[in-house]
Short mmCIF file of C-alpha atoms in Angstrom, two decimals:
data_model
loop_
_atom_site.label_atom_id
_atom_site.label_comp_id
_atom_site.label_asym_id
_atom_site.label_seq_id
_atom_site.Cartn_x
_atom_site.Cartn_y
_atom_site.Cartn_z
CA MET R 220 213.12 -8.02 32.15
CA SER R 221 213.84 -11.46 30.74
CA SER R 222 216.69 -13.39 32.34
CA SER R 223 218.11 -14.28 28.92
CA LEU R 224 218.48 -12.46 25.64
CA SER R 225 215.35 -12.23 23.52
CA SER R 226 214.93 -14.24 20.35
CA THR R 227 215.00 -10.96 18.45
CA ALA R 228 218.52 -10.29 19.71
CA ALA R 229 219.57 -13.87 19.04
CA ALA R 230 218.53 -13.62 15.38
CA ALA R 231 220.79 -10.64 14.90
CA VAL R 232 224.07 -12.25 15.87
CA ASP R 233 224.59 -14.73 13.01
CA ASP R 234 227.64 -13.10 11.46
CA VAL R 235 228.71 -10.81 14.27
CA HIS R 236 232.04 -12.47 14.84
CA SER R 237 233.56 -11.92 11.42
CA ASP R 238 231.80 -8.58 10.95
CA SER R 239 233.10 -7.31 14.29
CA GLU R 240 236.66 -8.07 13.29
CA SER R 241 236.28 -6.29 9.96
CA ALA R 242 234.58 -3.37 11.64
CA SER R 243 237.44 -3.09 14.11
CA ASP R 244 239.96 -3.23 11.27
CA ASN R 245 238.10 -0.57 9.29
CA SER R 246 237.89 1.65 12.31
CA SER R 247 241.63 1.25 12.94
CA SER R 248 242.60 2.02 9.35
CA THR R 249 240.36 5.08 9.33
CA ASN R 250 241.93 6.50 12.46
CA ASP R 251 245.55 5.69 11.58
CA GLU R 252 245.85 8.19 8.72
CA GLY R 253 246.90 11.68 9.76
CA TRP R 254 246.29 11.11 13.45
CA GLU R 255 249.15 13.41 14.34
CA ASP R 256 247.29 16.45 12.97
CA VAL R 257 243.81 15.67 14.18
CA GLU R 258 242.60 17.11 17.48
CA PRO R 259 239.38 15.46 18.70
CA GLU R 260 236.52 17.84 19.32
CA ASP R 261 235.10 15.79 22.23
CA ASP R 262 235.85 12.73 24.37
CA SER R 263 233.35 10.38 22.71
CA GLN R 264 234.71 7.23 21.08
CA PRO R 265 233.15 4.93 18.47
CA VAL R 266 231.64 1.86 20.12
CA VAL R 267 231.04 -1.54 18.50
CA GLY R 268 227.59 -2.95 19.23
CA LEU R 269 227.05 -5.85 21.59
CA PHE R 270 225.16 -7.98 19.06
CA SER R 271 226.27 -6.60 15.71
CA ALA R 272 229.27 -5.17 13.91
CA ASP R 273 227.62 -1.75 13.80
CA VAL R 274 229.75 1.10 15.07
CA TYR R 275 228.08 3.84 17.13
CA PRO R 276 229.41 7.33 17.89
CA ASP R 277 229.17 6.81 21.65
CA VAL R 278 227.97 4.45 24.37
CA ARG R 279 224.60 6.09 24.87
CA SER R 280 223.57 5.75 21.25
CA MET R 281 224.76 2.12 21.24
CA LEU R 282 222.73 1.36 24.37
CA LYS R 283 219.64 3.04 22.92
CA GLU R 284 219.90 1.06 19.67
CA THR R 285 220.52 -2.17 21.62
CA ARG R 286 217.31 -1.63 23.64
CA GLU R 287 215.18 -0.75 20.64
CA ARG R 288 216.59 -3.14 18.08
CA TYR R 289 217.58 -6.16 20.19
CA ASN R 290 215.32 -5.75 23.23
CA PHE R 291 218.27 -5.92 25.63
CA ASP R 292 218.93 -3.32 28.32
CA LEU R 293 222.52 -3.49 29.60
CA VAL R 294 221.86 -0.87 32.28
CA LYS R 295 218.93 -2.82 33.72
CA VAL R 296 220.97 -6.02 33.80
CA GLN R 297 223.77 -4.18 35.57
CA LYS R 298 221.33 -2.81 38.12
CA ALA R 299 219.44 -6.10 38.60
CA LEU R 300 222.66 -8.00 39.29
CA ASP R 301 224.11 -5.15 41.39
CA LEU R 302 227.35 -5.17 39.40
CA ASP R 303 230.32 -3.00 40.29
CA PHE R 304 232.75 -1.66 37.70
CA PHE R 305 234.67 -4.92 37.28
CA GLY R 306 231.47 -6.94 37.34
CA THR R 307 230.17 -4.84 34.44
CA VAL R 308 233.43 -5.36 32.56
CA LYS R 309 233.01 -9.11 33.00
CA LEU R 310 229.37 -8.91 31.83
CA VAL R 311 230.32 -7.09 28.64
CA ASN R 312 233.16 -9.51 27.85
CA TYR R 313 230.94 -12.48 28.73
CA ILE R 314 228.26 -11.35 26.27
CA ARG R 315 230.82 -10.65 23.56
CA SER R 316 232.52 -14.03 24.08
CA GLU R 317 229.22 -15.91 23.99
CA VAL R 318 228.20 -14.12 20.79
CA LYS R 319 231.63 -14.84 19.36
CA LYS R 320 231.16 -18.57 20.04
CA GLY R 321 227.84 -18.52 18.25
CA ASN R 322 225.63 -18.68 21.32
CA ARG R 323 222.53 -16.85 20.19
CA ASN R 324 220.96 -16.64 23.62
CA PRO R 325 223.58 -16.06 26.36
CA ASP R 326 222.09 -16.33 29.83
CA VAL R 327 222.52 -13.24 32.04
CA SER R 328 220.27 -14.31 34.90
CA SER R 329 223.10 -14.52 37.46
CA LYS R 330 226.51 -12.92 37.87
CA SER R 331 227.87 -16.35 38.83
CA LEU R 332 227.82 -17.12 35.10
CA PHE R 333 230.64 -14.65 34.49
CA GLU R 334 232.53 -14.50 37.79
CA ASP R 335 235.66 -16.08 36.26
CA GLU R 336 238.62 -13.70 36.07
CA ILE R 337 238.99 -14.62 32.39
CA TYR R 338 236.16 -12.20 31.65
CA LEU R 339 238.36 -9.29 32.70
CA LYS R 340 240.27 -9.81 29.44
CA PRO R 341 238.69 -7.79 26.59
CA VAL R 342 237.20 -9.80 23.75
CA LEU R 343 237.61 -6.86 21.37
CA ASP R 344 240.88 -4.99 21.19
CA ASP R 345 240.51 -1.43 22.50
CA ASP R 346 236.84 -1.99 23.29
CA ALA R 347 235.60 1.57 23.78
CA LEU R 348 232.57 0.33 25.71
CA LEU R 349 234.86 -0.84 28.52
CA TYR R 350 236.46 2.62 28.70
CA ASN R 351 233.12 4.39 29.00
CA LEU R 352 231.21 2.35 31.56
CA GLU R 353 230.81 5.50 33.64
CA ASP R 354 228.04 6.46 31.24
CA LEU R 355 226.05 3.46 32.48
CA GLU R 356 226.65 4.40 36.12
CA ASP R 357 225.72 8.05 35.59
CA GLU R 358 222.30 7.08 34.19
CA GLU R 359 221.53 5.08 37.34
CA ASN R 360 223.05 7.50 39.85
CA SER R 361 220.65 10.23 38.80
CA ASP R 362 217.80 7.97 39.94
CA LYS R 363 219.15 6.55 43.20
CA GLY R 364 221.33 9.38 44.47
CA GLY R 365 224.33 7.11 45.01
CA LYS R 366 228.04 7.79 44.68
CA SER R 367 229.19 9.48 41.50
CA SER R 368 230.85 7.37 38.85
CA ALA R 369 234.15 9.07 39.62
CA GLU R 370 233.91 8.15 43.31
CA LYS R 371 233.00 4.57 42.47
CA ARG R 372 235.83 4.34 39.97
CA ILE R 373 238.32 5.52 42.61
CA ILE R 374 237.11 2.76 44.96
CA GLU R 375 237.36 0.18 42.20
CA LEU R 376 240.87 1.30 41.30
CA GLN R 377 241.90 1.19 44.95
CA GLU R 378 240.71 -2.42 45.16
CA ALA R 379 242.58 -3.26 41.96
CA LEU R 380 245.68 -1.64 43.42
CA GLU R 381 245.35 -3.80 46.55
CA ARG R 382 245.21 -6.92 44.40
CA LEU R 383 248.28 -5.85 42.46
CA GLN R 384 250.07 -5.09 45.72
CA GLY R 385 249.24 -8.63 46.87
CA GLN R 386 250.71 -10.07 43.70
CA PHE R 387 253.79 -7.92 44.12
CA THR R 388 254.10 -9.13 47.71
CA ASN R 389 254.28 -12.73 46.47
CA TYR R 390 257.07 -11.79 44.09
CA ARG R 391 258.89 -9.79 46.76
CA LEU R 392 258.68 -12.69 49.21
CA ALA R 393 260.16 -15.08 46.67
CA VAL R 394 263.07 -12.68 46.11
CA GLN R 395 263.45 -12.13 49.85
CA LYS R 396 263.51 -15.88 50.49
CA SER R 397 266.29 -16.33 47.98
CA LEU R 398 268.20 -13.41 49.48
CA ASN R 399 267.78 -14.74 53.02
CA GLU R 400 269.08 -18.15 51.98
CA GLN R 401 272.14 -16.53 50.44
CA LEU R 402 272.68 -14.39 53.56
CA LEU R 403 272.52 -17.46 55.76
CA LYS R 404 275.14 -19.16 53.60
CA ASP R 405 277.34 -16.07 53.77
CA GLU R 406 276.97 -15.84 57.54
CA ALA R 407 277.86 -19.52 57.91
CA SER R 408 280.95 -19.15 55.75
CA THR R 409 282.21 -16.18 57.78
CA ALA R 410 281.21 -17.43 61.24
CA SER R 411 284.83 -18.09 62.24
CA SER R 412 285.75 -14.43 61.78
CA GLY R 413 283.86 -13.26 64.83
CA PRO R 414 280.63 -13.44 66.83
CA PRO R 415 277.36 -13.05 64.91
CA ALA R 416 275.61 -9.69 64.85
CA ARG R 417 272.78 -10.75 67.10
CA LYS R 418 270.78 -7.57 66.85
CA ASP R 419 270.94 -7.53 63.05
CA SER R 420 270.14 -11.24 62.80
CA GLY R 421 267.12 -10.78 65.03
CA ARG R 422 265.86 -7.96 62.87
CA LYS R 423 266.18 -10.03 59.71
CA LYS R 424 264.36 -12.92 61.33
CA SER R 425 261.46 -10.74 62.48
CA GLU R 426 261.19 -9.14 59.06
CA ARG R 427 261.20 -12.55 57.40
CA ILE R 428 258.43 -13.82 59.66
CA GLU R 429 256.39 -10.63 59.19
CA GLU R 430 256.66 -10.91 55.41
CA ALA R 431 255.75 -14.59 55.48
CA ASP R 432 252.74 -13.72 57.62
CA ALA R 433 251.66 -11.10 55.08
CA ASP R 434 252.04 -13.66 52.30
CA TYR R 435 249.88 -16.11 54.28
CA PHE R 436 246.96 -13.69 54.49
CA THR R 437 247.45 -12.59 50.88
CA SER R 438 247.08 -16.21 49.75
CA TYR R 439 243.55 -16.20 51.20
CA SER R 440 242.57 -13.16 49.13
CA TYR R 441 242.02 -15.19 45.98
CA ASN R 442 238.98 -17.21 44.98
CA ALA R 443 240.75 -20.48 44.18
CA ILE R 444 241.58 -21.45 47.75
CA HIS R 445 238.04 -20.69 48.95
CA GLU R 446 236.51 -22.56 46.02
CA SER R 447 238.60 -25.60 46.98
CA MET R 448 237.40 -25.44 50.58
CA LEU R 449 233.74 -24.84 49.75
CA LYS R 450 233.73 -27.71 47.27
CA ASP R 451 235.13 -29.97 49.98
CA THR R 452 231.70 -31.32 50.92
CA VAL R 453 233.08 -33.45 53.76
CA ARG R 454 234.31 -30.28 55.45
CA THR R 455 231.48 -27.89 54.60
CA ASP R 456 228.67 -30.38 55.15
CA ALA R 457 230.00 -31.20 58.61
CA TYR R 458 229.82 -27.57 59.75
CA ARG R 459 226.42 -27.08 58.14
CA ASP R 460 224.99 -30.29 59.59
CA PHE R 461 226.17 -29.55 63.13
CA ILE R 462 224.88 -25.98 63.06
CA TYR R 463 221.51 -26.81 61.48
CA ASP R 464 221.01 -29.95 63.60
CA ASN R 465 221.63 -27.93 66.76
CA LYS R 466 219.67 -24.76 66.12
CA GLY R 467 218.70 -24.70 69.77
CA LEU R 468 222.36 -24.07 70.64
CA PHE R 469 222.60 -21.13 68.25
CA LYS R 470 219.21 -19.48 68.69
CA ASN R 471 219.61 -15.94 70.09
CA LYS R 472 223.32 -16.52 70.73
CA VAL R 473 226.33 -14.34 69.91
CA VAL R 474 228.76 -16.20 67.64
CA LEU R 475 232.35 -15.37 66.71
CA ASP R 476 233.66 -16.73 63.40
CA VAL R 477 237.48 -16.60 63.43
CA GLY R 478 238.97 -16.58 59.93
CA CYS R 479 235.58 -16.32 58.27
CA GLY R 480 236.78 -16.42 54.64
CA THR R 481 233.77 -16.09 52.32
CA GLY R 482 231.41 -15.98 55.32
CA ILE R 483 229.78 -19.37 54.75
CA LEU R 484 229.99 -20.49 58.40
CA SER R 485 228.71 -17.12 59.60
CA MET R 486 225.70 -17.42 57.32
CA PHE R 487 225.05 -20.97 58.55
CA CYS R 488 224.96 -19.59 62.10
CA ALA R 489 222.73 -16.66 61.18
CA LYS R 490 220.30 -18.96 59.41
CA ALA R 491 220.28 -21.21 62.48
CA GLY R 492 218.96 -18.33 64.59
CA ALA R 493 222.00 -16.56 66.05
CA LYS R 494 221.12 -13.01 67.08
CA MET R 495 224.61 -11.71 66.26
CA VAL R 496 227.54 -13.16 64.32
CA ILE R 497 230.93 -11.43 64.28
CA ALA R 498 232.97 -12.52 61.26
CA VAL R 499 236.68 -11.71 61.43
CA ASP R 500 239.35 -12.18 58.75
CA ASN R 501 242.69 -10.48 58.15
CA SER R 502 242.59 -11.21 54.41
CA SER R 503 240.94 -8.87 51.91
CA ILE R 504 238.45 -11.70 51.29
CA ILE R 505 236.50 -10.03 54.10
CA GLU R 506 235.20 -7.51 51.56
CA LYS R 507 233.66 -10.30 49.50
CA ALA R 508 232.32 -11.88 52.67
CA ARG R 509 230.60 -8.60 53.50
CA GLN R 510 229.02 -8.53 50.05
CA ASN R 511 227.90 -12.14 50.46
CA VAL R 512 226.35 -11.32 53.81
CA TYR R 513 224.28 -8.44 52.42
CA ALA R 514 223.38 -10.30 49.22
CA ASN R 515 221.79 -13.02 51.36
CA GLY R 516 219.91 -10.69 53.70
CA PHE R 517 222.04 -11.11 56.84
CA GLY R 518 223.39 -7.56 57.02
CA ASP R 519 221.54 -6.86 60.26
CA ILE R 520 222.90 -10.01 61.95
CA ILE R 521 226.46 -10.49 60.72
CA THR R 522 229.18 -7.90 61.36
CA CYS R 523 232.35 -8.31 59.28
CA LEU R 524 235.63 -7.05 60.74
CA HIS R 525 238.90 -6.78 58.82
CA GLY R 526 242.02 -7.56 60.83
CA LYS R 527 243.69 -10.11 63.05
CA ILE R 528 241.50 -11.41 65.86
CA GLU R 529 244.20 -10.32 68.30
CA GLU R 530 243.98 -6.72 67.03
CA VAL R 531 240.34 -5.97 66.13
CA SER R 532 237.81 -4.61 68.61
CA LEU R 533 234.70 -6.72 68.97
CA PRO R 534 231.36 -4.95 69.55
CA VAL R 535 230.66 -7.23 72.56
CA PRO R 536 232.70 -8.19 75.64
CA GLN R 537 232.11 -11.92 75.21
CA VAL R 538 230.54 -14.46 72.88
CA ASP R 539 228.54 -17.65 73.42
CA ILE R 540 230.05 -19.72 70.59
CA ILE R 541 233.28 -19.67 68.59
CA VAL R 542 233.12 -21.33 65.21
CA SER R 543 236.20 -21.62 63.03
CA GLU R 544 237.66 -23.76 60.28
CA TRP R 545 241.27 -23.47 61.46
CA MET R 546 242.68 -26.85 60.41
CA GLY R 547 245.77 -26.93 58.18
CA TYR R 548 247.77 -29.71 56.58
CA GLY R 549 248.85 -32.15 59.26
CA LEU R 550 246.24 -30.32 61.40
CA LEU R 551 248.58 -27.65 62.82
CA PHE R 552 250.26 -26.21 59.71
CA GLU R 553 249.51 -22.45 59.40
CA ALA R 554 249.28 -22.08 63.22
CA MET R 555 245.76 -20.64 62.92
CA LEU R 556 244.69 -22.59 65.98
CA ASP R 557 246.92 -20.28 68.05
CA SER R 558 244.63 -17.37 67.14
CA VAL R 559 241.46 -19.38 67.77
CA LEU R 560 242.67 -20.31 71.26
CA TRP R 561 243.58 -16.67 71.92
CA ALA R 562 240.03 -15.69 70.96
CA ARG R 563 238.68 -18.45 73.22
CA ASP R 564 240.62 -17.21 76.23
CA ARG R 565 239.74 -13.57 75.53
CA TYR R 566 236.10 -13.69 74.44
CA LEU R 567 234.36 -17.03 75.06
CA ALA R 568 231.85 -17.09 77.92
CA PRO R 569 232.66 -19.55 80.75
CA ASP R 570 229.94 -21.91 79.53
CA GLY R 571 230.60 -21.15 75.85
CA LEU R 572 231.00 -23.69 73.05
CA MET R 573 233.87 -24.33 70.63
CA VAL R 574 232.87 -25.56 67.15
CA PRO R 575 234.41 -28.00 66.38
CA SER R 576 235.05 -29.32 69.88
CA HIS R 577 237.73 -32.00 69.44
CA ALA R 578 240.46 -33.14 67.06
CA THR R 579 242.81 -36.13 67.01
CA LEU R 580 246.06 -36.73 65.13
CA ARG R 581 246.87 -40.20 63.79
CA ILE R 582 249.98 -41.88 62.41
CA ALA R 583 250.48 -45.13 60.49
CA PRO R 584 253.32 -46.81 58.58
CA PHE R 585 253.27 -45.94 54.87
CA VAL R 586 254.06 -48.75 52.41
CA ASP R 587 253.36 -48.08 48.73
CA PRO R 588 255.83 -49.51 46.16
CA ASP R 589 253.79 -48.04 43.31
CA TYR R 590 254.13 -44.54 44.77
CA ILE R 591 257.87 -44.99 45.23
CA ASP R 592 258.24 -46.25 41.65
CA SER R 593 256.22 -43.34 40.26
CA HIS R 594 257.67 -40.49 42.30
CA VAL R 595 261.11 -41.61 43.49
CA SER R 596 262.61 -44.41 41.39
CA PHE R 597 261.23 -42.70 38.25
CA TRP R 598 263.90 -39.98 38.43
CA LYS R 599 266.76 -42.49 38.45
CA SER R 600 266.13 -43.37 34.82
CA VAL R 601 264.15 -40.94 32.66
CA TYR R 602 264.39 -42.09 29.04
CA GLY R 603 267.70 -43.65 30.03
CA PHE R 604 269.07 -40.54 31.78
CA ASP R 605 269.88 -40.25 35.48
CA MET R 606 267.89 -37.30 36.88
CA SER R 607 268.38 -38.08 40.56
CA SER R 608 269.04 -34.40 41.21
CA MET R 609 265.24 -33.94 41.02
CA LEU R 610 264.98 -35.91 44.26
CA ALA R 611 266.61 -33.13 46.28
CA ASN R 612 264.70 -32.59 49.55
CA ILE R 613 262.15 -35.31 48.81
CA HIS R 614 263.11 -36.99 52.10
CA ASP R 615 263.24 -33.67 53.97
CA GLU R 616 259.83 -32.20 53.20
CA VAL R 617 256.34 -33.38 54.06
CA ILE R 618 254.42 -34.41 50.94
CA VAL R 619 250.71 -33.54 50.95
CA THR R 620 248.97 -36.10 48.76
CA THR R 621 246.09 -38.56 48.61
CA THR R 622 247.12 -42.05 49.67
CA LYS R 623 245.44 -45.41 49.14
CA PRO R 624 243.96 -47.39 52.04
CA SER R 625 246.24 -50.25 50.99
CA SER R 626 249.27 -48.09 51.81
CA VAL R 627 248.36 -48.17 55.52
CA ALA R 628 250.32 -51.16 56.85
CA ALA R 629 249.02 -51.03 60.44
CA GLU R 630 246.10 -49.84 62.51
CA PRO R 631 246.75 -46.09 62.91
CA ALA R 632 247.72 -44.81 66.34
CA VAL R 633 246.32 -41.64 67.90
CA PHE R 634 249.29 -39.62 69.14
CA LEU R 635 247.55 -36.39 70.13
CA GLN R 636 244.03 -35.51 71.20
CA LEU R 637 243.01 -31.87 71.18
CA PRO R 638 240.03 -30.92 73.39
CA LEU R 639 239.42 -27.45 72.01
CA HIS R 640 237.84 -26.09 75.20
CA THR R 641 240.93 -26.68 77.33
CA ILE R 642 244.06 -27.23 75.22
CA THR R 643 246.69 -24.49 75.35
CA VAL R 644 248.97 -23.03 72.69
CA GLU R 645 251.98 -24.41 74.58
CA GLU R 646 250.60 -27.94 74.13
CA LEU R 647 250.69 -27.54 70.33
CA SER R 648 254.47 -28.07 70.44
CA PHE R 649 254.99 -31.58 71.76
CA VAL R 650 256.70 -34.95 71.70
CA LYS R 651 254.36 -37.94 72.01
CA ASN R 652 254.85 -41.70 72.11
CA PHE R 653 253.12 -44.00 69.63
CA GLU R 654 252.94 -47.71 68.95
CA VAL R 655 251.65 -49.55 65.88
CA THR R 656 251.38 -53.22 65.00
CA LEU R 657 251.88 -54.29 61.38
CA THR R 658 248.86 -55.97 59.83
CA GLU R 659 250.85 -57.53 56.96
CA ASP R 660 254.31 -58.57 55.88
CA VAL R 661 256.12 -55.71 54.13
CA ASP R 662 259.38 -55.43 52.20
CA GLY R 663 260.20 -52.33 54.24
CA LEU R 664 258.75 -49.03 55.41
CA ASP R 665 258.52 -46.35 52.74
CA GLY R 666 257.49 -43.64 55.18
CA TRP R 667 254.88 -42.43 57.63
CA ASN R 668 251.31 -41.31 56.98
CA ILE R 669 249.69 -38.63 59.16
CA TRP R 670 246.10 -37.38 59.15
CA PHE R 671 243.51 -36.00 61.55
CA ASP R 672 239.90 -36.48 62.62
CA ILE R 673 237.45 -33.73 63.63
CA PHE R 674 234.52 -34.01 66.05
CA PHE R 675 231.58 -31.69 66.73
CA LEU R 676 230.09 -32.33 70.18
CA PRO R 677 227.19 -30.20 71.45
CA SER R 678 228.49 -29.69 75.00
CA ARG R 679 231.78 -28.32 76.34
CA THR R 680 231.76 -31.07 78.97
CA SER R 681 231.49 -33.86 76.37
CA LYS R 682 234.53 -36.08 75.94
CA ILE R 683 235.67 -38.57 73.33
CA LYS R 684 237.70 -41.72 73.79
CA ASP R 685 241.36 -41.68 72.77
CA ASP R 686 240.63 -44.10 69.94
CA ALA R 687 237.32 -42.51 68.88
CA VAL R 688 236.55 -43.12 65.19
CA PRO R 689 234.42 -40.62 63.22
CA SER R 690 232.39 -43.38 61.54
CA GLU R 691 231.39 -44.82 64.92
CA MET R 692 230.63 -41.38 66.39
CA LYS R 693 228.35 -40.66 63.41
CA LYS R 694 226.42 -43.86 64.14
CA GLN R 695 225.75 -42.43 67.60
CA GLY R 696 224.27 -39.28 66.07
CA TYR R 697 227.30 -37.00 66.31
CA VAL R 698 228.88 -35.00 63.50
CA ALA R 699 232.48 -35.99 62.74
CA PHE R 700 234.79 -36.61 59.81
CA THR R 701 238.22 -38.01 59.01
CA THR R 702 240.85 -36.76 56.60
CA GLY R 703 242.42 -40.23 56.44
CA PRO R 704 242.77 -42.55 53.45
CA HIS R 705 239.84 -44.73 54.55
CA GLY R 706 237.35 -41.85 54.29
CA PRO R 707 236.11 -39.66 51.44
CA GLU R 708 238.85 -37.41 50.07
CA THR R 709 239.16 -33.92 51.55
CA HIS R 710 241.23 -30.94 50.44
CA TRP R 711 243.58 -31.64 53.37
CA GLN R 712 244.52 -35.06 51.91
CA GLN R 713 247.22 -36.80 53.99
CA CYS R 714 250.80 -35.99 54.97
CA VAL R 715 253.42 -38.46 53.73
CA LEU R 716 256.87 -38.39 55.29
CA LEU R 717 259.23 -40.49 53.14
CA ILE R 718 262.01 -42.33 54.95
CA ASN R 719 265.58 -41.77 53.79
CA HIS R 720 267.24 -45.20 53.74
CA GLY R 721 270.58 -43.70 52.70
CA GLY R 722 270.69 -45.59 49.45
CA LYS R 723 270.24 -48.95 51.16
CA ASP R 724 267.32 -51.33 50.75
CA PRO R 725 264.74 -51.06 53.56
CA VAL R 726 264.55 -53.87 56.09
CA PRO R 727 261.65 -56.32 55.56
CA LEU R 728 259.16 -56.55 58.43
CA ARG R 729 256.58 -59.16 59.31
CA GLN R 730 252.91 -59.13 60.24
CA GLY R 731 252.37 -58.63 63.96
CA GLN R 732 255.66 -56.82 64.46
CA VAL R 733 255.38 -53.86 66.83
CA ILE R 734 256.98 -50.52 65.98
CA LYS R 735 257.42 -48.07 68.84
CA GLY R 736 258.41 -44.47 68.47
CA GLU R 737 258.09 -40.81 69.34
CA ILE R 738 256.69 -38.03 67.17
CA GLY R 739 257.27 -34.35 67.77
CA TYR R 740 255.64 -31.23 66.32
CA ARG R 741 257.29 -27.83 66.62
CA LYS R 742 257.18 -24.52 64.80
CA LYS R 743 260.03 -24.10 62.35
CA GLU R 744 260.96 -20.96 64.27
CA GLU R 745 259.21 -18.76 66.79
CA GLY R 746 256.27 -16.97 65.17
CA SER R 747 256.42 -19.13 62.05
CA ARG R 748 253.42 -20.84 60.48
CA ALA R 749 255.63 -23.65 59.13
CA LEU R 750 256.11 -26.93 60.99
CA GLU R 751 258.91 -29.36 61.66
CA ILE R 752 257.91 -32.95 62.37
CA GLU R 753 260.45 -35.29 63.93
CA ILE R 754 259.95 -39.03 64.31
CA GLN R 755 262.09 -41.61 66.11
CA TRP R 756 261.17 -45.26 65.71
CA GLY R 757 262.46 -48.75 66.21
CA ALA R 758 261.39 -52.41 66.29
CA GLU R 759 262.84 -55.84 66.83
CA GLY R 760 265.25 -56.49 63.99
CA LEU R 761 265.09 -52.83 62.92
CA GLU R 762 267.82 -50.32 63.65
CA LYS R 763 266.49 -47.34 65.56
CA LYS R 764 266.10 -44.36 63.27
CA GLN R 765 265.36 -40.65 63.56
CA GLN R 766 264.36 -38.17 60.87
CA THR R 767 262.99 -34.63 60.59
CA TRP R 768 260.66 -33.25 57.90
CA SER R 769 259.51 -29.70 57.16
CA LEU R 770 255.97 -28.69 56.27
CA GLN R 771 256.00 -25.23 54.74
#
């Protein structure tokens, strides 16, 4: 079968758009009169053709005419692309939308052409074809002995229900957050009346954390976040390059992929020669990962498991390699590294390899008058009106944004190095010293800039220097990347922590001046994926300051 519509079909769609609308109107007007007294003799419904305004008594007759008249077989396309119910809905709406736009030869060679969720919205109102797609499935099931259309439809509806439940969870969490905030205010206002109900408060806290955890995994169920990560070529290329450049490390090895997402890293490992890859994810994205695995011929190598790594049962007692893309904003936001380290301690062989192997956190003074003018001072006069209320929390919350190299007013300091083979979960909450020397005169500090670097070393005994720079490591043949402002942009961007000067002008500082301080990372509360970052700093001629920011 041709991968695009035939020229015969294309010639027939000149005036489909307007004709389809009139046909739909005529059909509606015909059915409106006396509908109360009419009892249908069967379940068949009139169906508008795919490439014409012709109306057919049922789906089968429409499909037959479409094959004979327009040389297009919808059933064969569905089978060739291995489309499920929703995939077929998207195909139908894609064809109708292309015809509607005047495209006389819509390409149906790949389902990637109509993966967008927009194609779930019907192009025609009350499109009877979409209500009778079982007829397509029944024709194929008789040949391949698969599940009945009813069974498949139940599965499809269950998946749709799961998606709706995820959306409802997001709404419920927003309501719960608002309620919790009000409860905390109420508890604070009545604290003097007696001791707090510790048991009840503990229950509310655990429920809040459990719901936030559910929301976290739900957020990874949708395509957008995975599309963002996969299109981050700095990130994805680094994993691919390390795995493909070190096929000898992966050949005939057992690999564990923690938080596998779409399965891309698992497939890299399988292609590099791994004999078994175990892909684990607690999000429903695991179902799409499983489909990706089989679509690319790795079904006999990659096993996909749905659940938390701490709760699933692996088919092997230990693994040779753990690969994971666990990094969050500011490196440790989301607390996914906790789970990766748990998996390391539980499953990794004594001589096993962590991929990546090392990470470093960096901090530098942030000075960017243009940013302050655009995002802070802007609100003080908007068309002549004071909208300073919009600045609420701007000095309390970490801002994830892309910063300019010129905003870095000193050589960045490494304040934490994470050797992934040995670091512990306890070490992820810390207070570290740092020291930076200004490389230019500045009118004052606007904030702090934090980012991280990632390194892929081929041996668990390999070490990196405290001040190791990805660009220099790459010159030595290693795979590494930075998320800092001096490198290509990544989806992690940088973390900006704006300083609250209390309405006063910042103190000017001079080139060569040394700023010393301490930076601390801690979870917002036990079990939380949110972070609190606290920084204390001081310099000659600068009053010592301390400030805390939340990343959530």
